[in-house]
Coordinates of C-alpha atoms in Angstrom, one line a residue:
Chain A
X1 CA 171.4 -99.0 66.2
X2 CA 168.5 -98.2 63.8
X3 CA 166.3 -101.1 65.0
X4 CA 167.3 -100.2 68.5
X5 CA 165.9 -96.7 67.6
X6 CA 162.9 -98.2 66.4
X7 CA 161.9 -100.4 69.1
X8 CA 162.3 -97.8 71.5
X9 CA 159.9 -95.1 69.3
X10 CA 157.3 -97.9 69.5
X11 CA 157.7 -98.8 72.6
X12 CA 157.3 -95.2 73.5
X13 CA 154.5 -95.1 71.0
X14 CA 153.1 -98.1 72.4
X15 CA 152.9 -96.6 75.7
X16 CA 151.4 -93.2 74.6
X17 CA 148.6 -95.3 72.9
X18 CA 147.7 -97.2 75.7
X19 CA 148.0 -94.1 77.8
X20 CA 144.9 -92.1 75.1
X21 CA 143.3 -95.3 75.5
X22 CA 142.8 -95.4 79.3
X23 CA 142.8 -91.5 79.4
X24 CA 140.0 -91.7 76.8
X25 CA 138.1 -93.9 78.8
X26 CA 138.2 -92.9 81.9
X27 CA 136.6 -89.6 80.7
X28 CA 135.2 -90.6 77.5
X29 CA 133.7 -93.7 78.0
X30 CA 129.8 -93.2 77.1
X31 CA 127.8 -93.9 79.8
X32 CA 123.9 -93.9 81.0
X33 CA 123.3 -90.4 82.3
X34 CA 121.1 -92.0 85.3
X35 CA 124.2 -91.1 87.9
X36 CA 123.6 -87.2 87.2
X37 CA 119.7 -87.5 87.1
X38 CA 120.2 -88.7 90.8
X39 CA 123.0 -85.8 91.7
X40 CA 120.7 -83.2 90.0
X41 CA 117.4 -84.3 92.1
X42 CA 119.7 -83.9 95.1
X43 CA 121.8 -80.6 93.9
X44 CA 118.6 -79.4 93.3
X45 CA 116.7 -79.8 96.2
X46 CA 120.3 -78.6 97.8
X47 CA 120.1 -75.4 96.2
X48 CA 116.1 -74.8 96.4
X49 CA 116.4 -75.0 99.9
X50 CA 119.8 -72.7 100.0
X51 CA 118.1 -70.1 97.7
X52 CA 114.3 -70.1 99.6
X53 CA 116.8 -69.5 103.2
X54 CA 117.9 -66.4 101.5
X55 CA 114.6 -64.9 100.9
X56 CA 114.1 -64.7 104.8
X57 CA 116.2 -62.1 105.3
X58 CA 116.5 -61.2 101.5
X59 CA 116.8 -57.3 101.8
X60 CA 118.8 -58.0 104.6
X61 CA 121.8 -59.7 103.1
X62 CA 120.8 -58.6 99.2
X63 CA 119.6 -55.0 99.5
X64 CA 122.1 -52.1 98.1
X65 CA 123.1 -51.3 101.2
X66 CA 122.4 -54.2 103.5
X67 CA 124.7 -56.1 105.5
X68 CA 126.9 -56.8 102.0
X69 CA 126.5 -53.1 100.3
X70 CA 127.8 -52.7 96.9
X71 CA 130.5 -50.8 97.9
X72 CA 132.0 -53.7 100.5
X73 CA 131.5 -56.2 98.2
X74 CA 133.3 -54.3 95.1
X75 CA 135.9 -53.6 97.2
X76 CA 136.9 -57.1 98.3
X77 CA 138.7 -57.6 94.8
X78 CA 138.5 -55.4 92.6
X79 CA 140.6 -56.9 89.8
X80 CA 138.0 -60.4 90.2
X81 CA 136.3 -61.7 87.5
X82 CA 133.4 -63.1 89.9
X83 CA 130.2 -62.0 88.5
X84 CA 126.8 -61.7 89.1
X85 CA 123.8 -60.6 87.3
X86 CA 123.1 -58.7 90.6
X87 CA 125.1 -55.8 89.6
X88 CA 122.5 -55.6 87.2
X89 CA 119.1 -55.9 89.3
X90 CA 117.2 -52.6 89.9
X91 CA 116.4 -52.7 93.8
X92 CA 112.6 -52.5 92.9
X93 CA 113.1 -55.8 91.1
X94 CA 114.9 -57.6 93.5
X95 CA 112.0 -59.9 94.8
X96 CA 110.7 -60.9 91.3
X97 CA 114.6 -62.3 90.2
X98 CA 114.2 -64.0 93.3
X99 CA 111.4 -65.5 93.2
X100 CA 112.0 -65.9 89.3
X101 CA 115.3 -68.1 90.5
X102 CA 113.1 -69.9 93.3
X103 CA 110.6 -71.1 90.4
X104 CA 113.9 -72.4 88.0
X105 CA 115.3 -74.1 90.7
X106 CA 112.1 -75.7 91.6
X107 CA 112.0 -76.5 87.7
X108 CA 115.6 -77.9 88.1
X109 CA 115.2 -80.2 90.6
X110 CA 112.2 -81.8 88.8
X111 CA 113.8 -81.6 85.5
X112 CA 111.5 -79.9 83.2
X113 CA 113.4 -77.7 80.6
X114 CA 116.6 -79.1 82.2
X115 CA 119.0 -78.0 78.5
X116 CA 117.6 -74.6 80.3
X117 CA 117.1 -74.3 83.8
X118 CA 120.6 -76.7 84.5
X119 CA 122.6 -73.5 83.2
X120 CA 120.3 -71.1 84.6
X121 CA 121.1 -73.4 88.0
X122 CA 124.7 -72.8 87.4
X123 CA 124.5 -68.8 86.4
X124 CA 122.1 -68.7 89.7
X125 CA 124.1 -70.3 92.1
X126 CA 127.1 -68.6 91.2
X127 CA 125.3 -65.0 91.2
X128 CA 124.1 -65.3 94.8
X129 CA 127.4 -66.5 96.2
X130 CA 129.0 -63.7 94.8
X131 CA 127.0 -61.2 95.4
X132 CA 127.1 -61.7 98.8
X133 CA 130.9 -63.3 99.2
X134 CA 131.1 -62.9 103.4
X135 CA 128.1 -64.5 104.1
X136 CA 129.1 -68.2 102.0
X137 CA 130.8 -71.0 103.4
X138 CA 131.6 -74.2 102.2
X139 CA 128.0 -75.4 101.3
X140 CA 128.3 -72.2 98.6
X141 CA 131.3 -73.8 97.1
X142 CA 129.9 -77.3 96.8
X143 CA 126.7 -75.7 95.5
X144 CA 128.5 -74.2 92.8
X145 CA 130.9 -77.0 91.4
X146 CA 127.8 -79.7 91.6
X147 CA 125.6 -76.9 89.6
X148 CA 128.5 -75.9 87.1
X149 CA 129.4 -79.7 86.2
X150 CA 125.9 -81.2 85.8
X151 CA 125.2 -77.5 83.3
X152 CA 128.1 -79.9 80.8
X153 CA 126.3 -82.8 81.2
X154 CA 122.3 -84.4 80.0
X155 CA 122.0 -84.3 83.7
X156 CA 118.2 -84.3 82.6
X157 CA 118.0 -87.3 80.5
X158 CA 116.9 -89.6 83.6
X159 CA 114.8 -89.0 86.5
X160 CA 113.3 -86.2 85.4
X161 CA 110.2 -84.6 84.0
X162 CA 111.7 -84.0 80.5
X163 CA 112.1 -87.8 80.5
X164 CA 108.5 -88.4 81.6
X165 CA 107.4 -86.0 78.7
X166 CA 109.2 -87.3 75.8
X167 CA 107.7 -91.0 76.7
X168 CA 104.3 -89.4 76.8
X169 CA 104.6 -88.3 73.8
X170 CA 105.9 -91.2 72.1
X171 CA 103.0 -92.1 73.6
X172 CA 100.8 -90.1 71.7
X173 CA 102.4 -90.1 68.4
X174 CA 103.0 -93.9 68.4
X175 CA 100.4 -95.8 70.5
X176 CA 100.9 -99.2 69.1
X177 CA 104.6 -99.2 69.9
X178 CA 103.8 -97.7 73.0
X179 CA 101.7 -100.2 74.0
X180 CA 104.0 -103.0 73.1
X181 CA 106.5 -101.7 75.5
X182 CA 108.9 -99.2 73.8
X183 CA 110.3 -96.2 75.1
X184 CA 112.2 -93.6 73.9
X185 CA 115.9 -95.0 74.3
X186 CA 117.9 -92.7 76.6
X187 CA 121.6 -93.3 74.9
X188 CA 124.8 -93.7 76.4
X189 CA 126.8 -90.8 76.6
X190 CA 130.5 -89.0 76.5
X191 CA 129.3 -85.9 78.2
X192 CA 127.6 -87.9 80.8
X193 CA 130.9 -89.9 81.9
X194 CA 132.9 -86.7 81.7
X195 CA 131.0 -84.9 83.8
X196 CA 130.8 -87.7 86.7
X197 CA 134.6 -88.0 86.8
X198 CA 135.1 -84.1 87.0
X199 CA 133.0 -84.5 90.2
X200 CA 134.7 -87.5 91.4
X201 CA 138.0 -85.7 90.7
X202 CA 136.9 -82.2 92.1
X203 CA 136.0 -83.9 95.3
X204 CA 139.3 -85.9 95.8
X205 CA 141.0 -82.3 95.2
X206 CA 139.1 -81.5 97.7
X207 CA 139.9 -83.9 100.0
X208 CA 143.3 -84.0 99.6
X209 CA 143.9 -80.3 100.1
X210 CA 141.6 -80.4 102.9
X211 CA 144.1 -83.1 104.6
X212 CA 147.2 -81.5 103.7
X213 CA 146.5 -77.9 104.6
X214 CA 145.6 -79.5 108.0
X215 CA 149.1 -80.5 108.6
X216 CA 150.5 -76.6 108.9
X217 CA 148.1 -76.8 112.2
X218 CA 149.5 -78.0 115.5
X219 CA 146.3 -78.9 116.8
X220 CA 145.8 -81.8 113.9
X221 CA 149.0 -83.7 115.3
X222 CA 148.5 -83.4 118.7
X223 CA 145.1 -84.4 118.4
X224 CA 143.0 -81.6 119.7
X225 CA 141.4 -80.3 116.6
X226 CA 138.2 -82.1 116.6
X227 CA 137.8 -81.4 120.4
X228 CA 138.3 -77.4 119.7
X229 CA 136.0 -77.5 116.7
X230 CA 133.1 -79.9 118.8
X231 CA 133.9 -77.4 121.9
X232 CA 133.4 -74.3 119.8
X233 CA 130.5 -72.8 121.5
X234 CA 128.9 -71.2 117.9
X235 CA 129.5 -74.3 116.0
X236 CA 128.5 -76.3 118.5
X237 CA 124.5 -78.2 118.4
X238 CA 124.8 -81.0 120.9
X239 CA 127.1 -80.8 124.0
X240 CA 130.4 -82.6 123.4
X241 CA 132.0 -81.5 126.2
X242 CA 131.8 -84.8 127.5
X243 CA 134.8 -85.4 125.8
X244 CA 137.3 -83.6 127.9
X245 CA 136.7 -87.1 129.7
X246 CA 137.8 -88.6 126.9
X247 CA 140.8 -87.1 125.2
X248 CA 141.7 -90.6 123.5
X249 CA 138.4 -90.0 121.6
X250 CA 139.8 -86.5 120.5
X251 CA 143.5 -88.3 119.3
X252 CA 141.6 -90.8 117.1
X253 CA 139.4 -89.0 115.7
X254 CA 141.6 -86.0 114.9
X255 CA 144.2 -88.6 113.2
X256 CA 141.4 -90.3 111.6
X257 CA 140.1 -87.3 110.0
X258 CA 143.4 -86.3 108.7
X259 CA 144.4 -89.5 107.4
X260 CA 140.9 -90.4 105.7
X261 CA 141.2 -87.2 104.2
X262 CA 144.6 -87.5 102.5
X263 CA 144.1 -90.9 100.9
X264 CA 140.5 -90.2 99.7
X265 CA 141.7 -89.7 96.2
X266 CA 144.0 -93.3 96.7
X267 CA 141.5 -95.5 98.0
X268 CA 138.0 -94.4 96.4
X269 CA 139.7 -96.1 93.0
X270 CA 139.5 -99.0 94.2
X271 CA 135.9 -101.0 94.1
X272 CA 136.2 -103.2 96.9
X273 CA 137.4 -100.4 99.4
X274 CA 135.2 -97.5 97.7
X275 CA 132.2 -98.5 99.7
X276 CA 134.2 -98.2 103.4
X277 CA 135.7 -95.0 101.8
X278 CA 132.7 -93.7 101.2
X279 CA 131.0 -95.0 104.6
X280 CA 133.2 -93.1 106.8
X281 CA 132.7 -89.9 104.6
X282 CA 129.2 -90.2 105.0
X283 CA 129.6 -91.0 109.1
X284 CA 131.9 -88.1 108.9
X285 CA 129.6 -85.5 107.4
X286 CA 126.8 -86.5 109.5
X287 CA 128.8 -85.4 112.5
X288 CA 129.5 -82.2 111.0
X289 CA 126.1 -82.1 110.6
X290 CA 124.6 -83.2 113.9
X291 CA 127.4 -82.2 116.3
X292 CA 128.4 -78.7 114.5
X293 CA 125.3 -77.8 113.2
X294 CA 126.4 -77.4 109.6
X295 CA 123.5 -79.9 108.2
X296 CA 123.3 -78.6 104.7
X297 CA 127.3 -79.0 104.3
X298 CA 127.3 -82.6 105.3
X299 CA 124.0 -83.3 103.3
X300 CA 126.0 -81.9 100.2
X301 CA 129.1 -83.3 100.7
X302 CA 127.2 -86.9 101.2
X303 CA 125.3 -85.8 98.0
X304 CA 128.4 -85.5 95.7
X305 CA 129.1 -90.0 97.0
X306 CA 126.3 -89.8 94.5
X307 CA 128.4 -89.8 91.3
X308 CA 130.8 -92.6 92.9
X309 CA 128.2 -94.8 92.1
X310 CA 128.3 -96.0 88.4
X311 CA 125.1 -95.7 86.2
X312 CA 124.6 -99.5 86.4
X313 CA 124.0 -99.8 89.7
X314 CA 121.5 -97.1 89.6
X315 CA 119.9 -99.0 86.6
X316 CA 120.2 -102.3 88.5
X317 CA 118.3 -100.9 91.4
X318 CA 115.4 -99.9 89.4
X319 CA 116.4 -96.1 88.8
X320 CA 114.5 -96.8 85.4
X321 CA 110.3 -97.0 84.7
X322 CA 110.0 -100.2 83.5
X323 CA 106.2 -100.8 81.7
X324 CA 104.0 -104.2 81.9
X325 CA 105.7 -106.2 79.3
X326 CA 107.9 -103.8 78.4
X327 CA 111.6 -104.3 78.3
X328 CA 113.7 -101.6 80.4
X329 CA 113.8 -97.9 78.4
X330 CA 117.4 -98.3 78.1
X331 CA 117.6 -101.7 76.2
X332 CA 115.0 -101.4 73.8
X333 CA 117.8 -102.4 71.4
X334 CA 117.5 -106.0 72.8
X335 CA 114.1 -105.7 71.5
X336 CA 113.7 -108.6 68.6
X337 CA 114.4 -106.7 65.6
X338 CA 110.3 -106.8 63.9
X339 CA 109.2 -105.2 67.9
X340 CA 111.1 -102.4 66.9
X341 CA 109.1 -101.0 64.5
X342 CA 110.3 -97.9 62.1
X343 CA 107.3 -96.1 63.8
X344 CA 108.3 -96.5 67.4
X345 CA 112.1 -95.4 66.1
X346 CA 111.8 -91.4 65.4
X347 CA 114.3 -89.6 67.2
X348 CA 113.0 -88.0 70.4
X349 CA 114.8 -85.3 72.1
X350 CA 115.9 -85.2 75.8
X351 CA 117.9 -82.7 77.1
Chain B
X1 CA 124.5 -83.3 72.3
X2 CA 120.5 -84.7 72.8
X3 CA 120.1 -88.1 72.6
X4 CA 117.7 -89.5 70.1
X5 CA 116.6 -92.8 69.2
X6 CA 118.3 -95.4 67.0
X7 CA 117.9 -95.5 63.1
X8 CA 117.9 -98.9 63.0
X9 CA 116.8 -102.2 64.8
X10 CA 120.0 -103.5 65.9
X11 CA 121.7 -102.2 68.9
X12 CA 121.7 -98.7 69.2
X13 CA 125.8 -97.0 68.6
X14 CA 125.9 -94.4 71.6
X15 CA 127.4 -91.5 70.4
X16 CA 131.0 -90.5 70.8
X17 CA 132.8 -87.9 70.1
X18 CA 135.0 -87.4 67.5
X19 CA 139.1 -87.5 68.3
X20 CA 139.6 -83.7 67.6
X21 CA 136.7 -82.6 70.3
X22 CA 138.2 -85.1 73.2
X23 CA 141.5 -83.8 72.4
X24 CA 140.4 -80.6 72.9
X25 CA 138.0 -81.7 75.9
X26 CA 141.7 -82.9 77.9
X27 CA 143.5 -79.7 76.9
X28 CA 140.7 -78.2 78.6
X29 CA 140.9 -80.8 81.6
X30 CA 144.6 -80.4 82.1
X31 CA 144.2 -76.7 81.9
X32 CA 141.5 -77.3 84.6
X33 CA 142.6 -79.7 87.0
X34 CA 146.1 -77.6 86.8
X35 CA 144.0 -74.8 88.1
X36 CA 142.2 -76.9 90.9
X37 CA 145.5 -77.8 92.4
X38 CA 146.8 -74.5 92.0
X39 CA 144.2 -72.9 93.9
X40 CA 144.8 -74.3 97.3
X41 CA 148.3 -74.3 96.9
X42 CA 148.2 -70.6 96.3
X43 CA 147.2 -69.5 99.5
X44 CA 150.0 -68.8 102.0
X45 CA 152.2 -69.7 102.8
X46 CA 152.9 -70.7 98.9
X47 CA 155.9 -70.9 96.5
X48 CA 156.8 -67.9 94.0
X49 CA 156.3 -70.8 91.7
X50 CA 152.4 -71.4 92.5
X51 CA 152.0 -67.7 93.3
X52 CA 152.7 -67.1 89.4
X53 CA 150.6 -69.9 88.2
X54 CA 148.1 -68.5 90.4
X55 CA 148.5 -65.3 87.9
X56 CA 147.2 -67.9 84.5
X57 CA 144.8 -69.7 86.8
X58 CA 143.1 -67.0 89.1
X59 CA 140.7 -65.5 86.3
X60 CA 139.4 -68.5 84.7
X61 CA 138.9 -69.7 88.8
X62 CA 137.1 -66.4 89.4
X63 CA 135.0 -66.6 86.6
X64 CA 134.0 -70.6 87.4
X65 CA 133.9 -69.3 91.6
X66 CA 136.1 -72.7 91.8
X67 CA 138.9 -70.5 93.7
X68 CA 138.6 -72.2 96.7
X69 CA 141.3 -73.0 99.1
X70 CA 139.7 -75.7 101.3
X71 CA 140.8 -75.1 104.5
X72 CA 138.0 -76.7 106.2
X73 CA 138.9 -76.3 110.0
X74 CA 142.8 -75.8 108.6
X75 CA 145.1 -75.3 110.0
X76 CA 143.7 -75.2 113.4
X77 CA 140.3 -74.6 114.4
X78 CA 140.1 -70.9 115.9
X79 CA 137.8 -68.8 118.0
X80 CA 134.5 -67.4 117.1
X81 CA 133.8 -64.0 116.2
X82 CA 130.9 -62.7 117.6
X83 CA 129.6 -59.3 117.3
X84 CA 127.4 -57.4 120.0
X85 CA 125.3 -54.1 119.3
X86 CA 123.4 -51.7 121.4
X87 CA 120.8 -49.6 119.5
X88 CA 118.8 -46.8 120.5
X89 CA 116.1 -45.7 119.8
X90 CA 114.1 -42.4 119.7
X91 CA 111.9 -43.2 122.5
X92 CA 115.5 -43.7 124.7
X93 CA 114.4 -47.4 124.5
X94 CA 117.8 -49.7 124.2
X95 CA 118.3 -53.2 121.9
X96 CA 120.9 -55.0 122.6
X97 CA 121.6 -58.4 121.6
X98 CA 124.4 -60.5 119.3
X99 CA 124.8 -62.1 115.7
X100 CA 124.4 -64.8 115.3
X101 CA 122.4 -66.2 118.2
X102 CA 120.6 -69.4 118.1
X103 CA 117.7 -67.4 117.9
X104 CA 118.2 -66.9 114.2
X105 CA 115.8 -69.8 112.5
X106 CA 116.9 -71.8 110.5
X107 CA 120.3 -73.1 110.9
X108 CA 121.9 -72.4 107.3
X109 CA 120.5 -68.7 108.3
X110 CA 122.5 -68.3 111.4
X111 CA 125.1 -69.6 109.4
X112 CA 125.5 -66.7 107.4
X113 CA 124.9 -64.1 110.0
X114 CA 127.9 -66.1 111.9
X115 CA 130.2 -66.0 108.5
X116 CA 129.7 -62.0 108.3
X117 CA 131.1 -61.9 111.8
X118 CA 134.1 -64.1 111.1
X119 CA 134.9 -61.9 108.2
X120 CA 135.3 -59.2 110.5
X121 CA 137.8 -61.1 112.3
X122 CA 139.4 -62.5 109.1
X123 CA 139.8 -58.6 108.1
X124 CA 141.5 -57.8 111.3
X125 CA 144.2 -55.6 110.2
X126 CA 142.8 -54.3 107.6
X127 CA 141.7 -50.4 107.0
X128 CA 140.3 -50.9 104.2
X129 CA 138.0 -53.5 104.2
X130 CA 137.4 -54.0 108.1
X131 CA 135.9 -50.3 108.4
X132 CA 133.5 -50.9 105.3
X133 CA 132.4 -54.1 107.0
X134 CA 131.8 -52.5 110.5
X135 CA 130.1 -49.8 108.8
X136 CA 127.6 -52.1 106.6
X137 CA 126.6 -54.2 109.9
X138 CA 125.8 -51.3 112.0
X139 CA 123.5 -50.1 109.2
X140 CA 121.6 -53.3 108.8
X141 CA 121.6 -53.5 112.6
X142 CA 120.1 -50.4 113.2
X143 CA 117.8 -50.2 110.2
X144 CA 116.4 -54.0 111.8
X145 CA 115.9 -52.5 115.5
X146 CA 114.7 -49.0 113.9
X147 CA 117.5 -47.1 116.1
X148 CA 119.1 -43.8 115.8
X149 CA 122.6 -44.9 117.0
X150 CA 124.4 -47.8 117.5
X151 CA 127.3 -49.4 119.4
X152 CA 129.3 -52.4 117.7
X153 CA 131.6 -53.8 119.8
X154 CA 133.4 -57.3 118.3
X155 CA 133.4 -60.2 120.5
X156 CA 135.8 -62.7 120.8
X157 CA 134.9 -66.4 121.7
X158 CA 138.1 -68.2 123.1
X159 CA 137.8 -71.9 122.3
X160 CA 138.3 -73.7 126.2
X161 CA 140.5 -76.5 126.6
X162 CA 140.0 -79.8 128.1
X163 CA 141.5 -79.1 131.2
X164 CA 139.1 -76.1 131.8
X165 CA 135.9 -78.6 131.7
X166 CA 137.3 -80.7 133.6
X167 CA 138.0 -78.0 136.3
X168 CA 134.3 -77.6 136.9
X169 CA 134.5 -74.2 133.9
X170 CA 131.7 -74.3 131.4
X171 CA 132.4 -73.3 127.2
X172 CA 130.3 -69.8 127.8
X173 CA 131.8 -68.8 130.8
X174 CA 132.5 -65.0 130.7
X175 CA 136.0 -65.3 131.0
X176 CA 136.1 -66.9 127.5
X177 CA 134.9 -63.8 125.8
X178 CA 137.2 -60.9 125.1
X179 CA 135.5 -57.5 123.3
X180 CA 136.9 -54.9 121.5
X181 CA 135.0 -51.9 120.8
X182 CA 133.9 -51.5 117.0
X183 CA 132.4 -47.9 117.3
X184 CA 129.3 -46.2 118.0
X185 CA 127.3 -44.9 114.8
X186 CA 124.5 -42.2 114.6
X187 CA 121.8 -43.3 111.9
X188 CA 122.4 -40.2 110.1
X189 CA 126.0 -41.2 109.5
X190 CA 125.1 -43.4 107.5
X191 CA 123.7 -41.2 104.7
X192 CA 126.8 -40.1 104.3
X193 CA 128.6 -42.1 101.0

């Protein structure tokens, strides 16, 4: 009875080990923070282009008592704890933080001051959204969880202008092992694995609530959704109607749509079938794009494939400087040992 | 947690963390994750169960703006909201004209002028909210066209069905549109709190 006892507490044990082991590395796993250099140069850009939009009809949507006054928007929830360091603007200031956020998020995208300007990103993104809560859609909400996860991460460590400076100067303190080819390493990291799955996981939440709530509709099983939302005259930027002809079109689709959607967070697991999962995302969000109109939500939903794909490949492809006769950045440890001389080896920050 | 170069000239250790942080890290991820299911599930109709989880959740959600329900086009894609004004102006010149309209460059911008008018439908129902709403739009509206009155009156875009293209009917024929007057506001109403 005793040993019976004790084989089952280590079997039990057994299993809770191995379960830490695999839970540790699928989040924990250092990895090359190249993946989030490439989602922050497209977050970026993303959310440049979303902010500068605002500041067309800034007073508009932004002024005290514009088309969201203060009092609308307080009174939406008043319990929340959304925030925004709007509440806090004076009117007559209003352009300069604007324009102030238009210059960090210009900084952002090309990475310079990145341990800064990726949390300013986040505190800015968040700030505009809620400051103006009936005018966001679902480009806002992807805006927002991209800009909050890469603020955990060194999503400046690659790609970026921080990078370019620390190498320079490396450069300048230590010519001769510059010009034997080494670079500043750019390390491996916990924070930068961690931070790629919580997008990958986000997005199959995402997914898989976006399937499932479709199933309290009527239109999703008899397969007229996608012609109501392609024959919705406001959504609508090239005429579909051509598919009243085609109703068959409208069933598959509609099916499609739903079913892709609800096994997203199954299938993109696995290797082999992650590129066709990902391939009829991408087709998907172009249509929403083209056909709706809503380009800047399919260009971020696309962007977010971007952490699907692991550091190596981006490393493989040449998301890396390499230098005549210089090894890549990254493996400078496969250096011979007397190339990598104590000079070349002081610690150099990136962010 | 900056990176820095190796101490030595073997291959460089990349830094991990120590066992206490990562368990605290996945405390943290169960706590979130729980909250990112929760979220969507909370919106109605929704269990008693999720509706109280929503209670330890909501904050923290708020807080992160990661309250999202994800409804895209869920459960059915619906009508438009549309909303038409008339202003007038001093000189007894009349603006009319509708948000959005394709006229409104570029297309995230129309965008968000066509969000405020489905929140006005989404508020239907509502006297708290739907009045504060009507009232911030006819502002704007008039302040825009330099008026000193406007009419609001919320248009309704039904979506058509197959069956009505293939009759010969077109998606903006005037039949599909149903209105329902908002109100008609004097500028100096507005000063008024």
């Amino acid at each position: 009875m005793v040993r019976l006892f004790t084989a089952l507490i280590h079997a039990v044990g057994l299993r809770i080990c191995t379960a830490w082991r695999q839970w540790d590395d699928f989040w924990f796993r250092p990895e090359d923070p190249v993946t989030l250099g490439v989602v922050r140069i497209l977050t970026g850009l993303m959310l440049t282009y979303t902010h500068w939009v605002w500041g067309i009809k800034f007073s508009s949507f932004f002024g005290t008592d514009g088309f969201q006054d203060l009092l609308l928007v307080r009174s939406l929830d008043p319990e929340t704890m959304a925030w925004s360091f709007w509440w806090y603007v004076p009117p007559d200031l209003a352009w300069t933080v604007h324009l102030t956020c238009l210059f960090l998020l210009t900084m952002y995208t090309l990475g310079l001051w990145t341990s800064v300007t990726k949390w300013a990103a986040a505190i800015i993104t968040i700030s505009y959204v809620n400051r103006v809560p009936n005018a966001s859609f679902g480009l806002d909400q992807m805006n927002a969880m991209l800009a909050v996860y890469l603020a955990l991460g060194p999503c400046g460590a690659r790609l970026s202008l921080d990078r370019l400076i620390s190498v320079k100067r490396s450069a300048i303190r230590f010519p001769e092992a510059y010009a034997a080819g080494q670079r500043p390493f750019v390390l491996p990291r916990p924070s930068a694995r961690l931070v790629r799955r919580l997008i990958q996981v986000h997005m199959c939440i995402i997914y898989f609530f976006a399937g499932v709530t479709k199933l309290k509709g009527t239109s999703w099983w008899d397969g007229n959704a996608v012609w109501m939302a392609l024959a919705n005259a406001e959504y609508q930027s090239v005429d579909m109607t051509w598919m009243a002809w085609y109703p068959w079109l409208s069933d598959l689709l509609t099916h499609a749509t739903v079913l892709w959607e609800m096994t997203f967070w199954i299938f993109v697991w696995n290797p082999v079938l992650r590129p066709w999962v990902l391939l009829v995302g991408v087709l998907m969000h172009l249509g929403i794009g083209g056909f709706l109109g809503m380009w800047t939500f399919g260009l971020v939903m696309i962007f977010t494939y971007a952490s699907f794909v692991a550091p190596e490949t981006y490393l493989a492809i040449g998301f890396r400087r390499r230098s005549r006769n210089a090894p890549p950045a990254v493996g400078m440890a496969n250096l011979p040992a007397e190339r990598n001389s104590p000079s070349a080896l002081q610690p150099v920050r990136v962010s | 947690m900056n990176s820095t170069t190796p101490t030595s000239s073997t291959t460089p250790m990349s830094p991990r963390w120590s066992l206490g942080w990562r368990c605290l890290v996945s405390l943290w991820l169960l706590y979130h994750a729980a909250g990112l299911l929760v979220s969507p599930a909370s919106i109605p109709p929704s269990s008693q169960f999720v509706r109280n989880a929503w209670v330890f959740f909501g904050p923290y959600l708020q807080f992160m703006y990661m309250n999202q329900g994800h409804h895209f086009f869920a459960p059915d894609p619906g009508p438009s909201t549309l909303v038409s004004y008339e202003v007038e102006r001093d000189d007894g010149t009349t603006v009319s004209g509708r948000i959005p309209n394709l006229d409104i460059q570029p297309r995230l911008l129309y965008h968000r002028h066509f969000m405020l008018t489905e929140s006005l439908g989404a508020y239907e129902g509502d006297e708290r909210l739907q009045p504060l709403l009507v009232r911030a739009l006819a502002r704007q509206l008039c302040r825009e066209h330099e008026g000193d009155a406007i009419t609001l009156t919320k248009v309704t875009h039904m979506l058509p069905t197959m069956d009505w293209l293939r009759a010969g009917e077109r998606i903006d024929d005037p039949s599909l549109y149903q209105e329902q007057p908002l109100g008609r506001f004097e500028w100096s109403d507005f000063s008024q709190p």
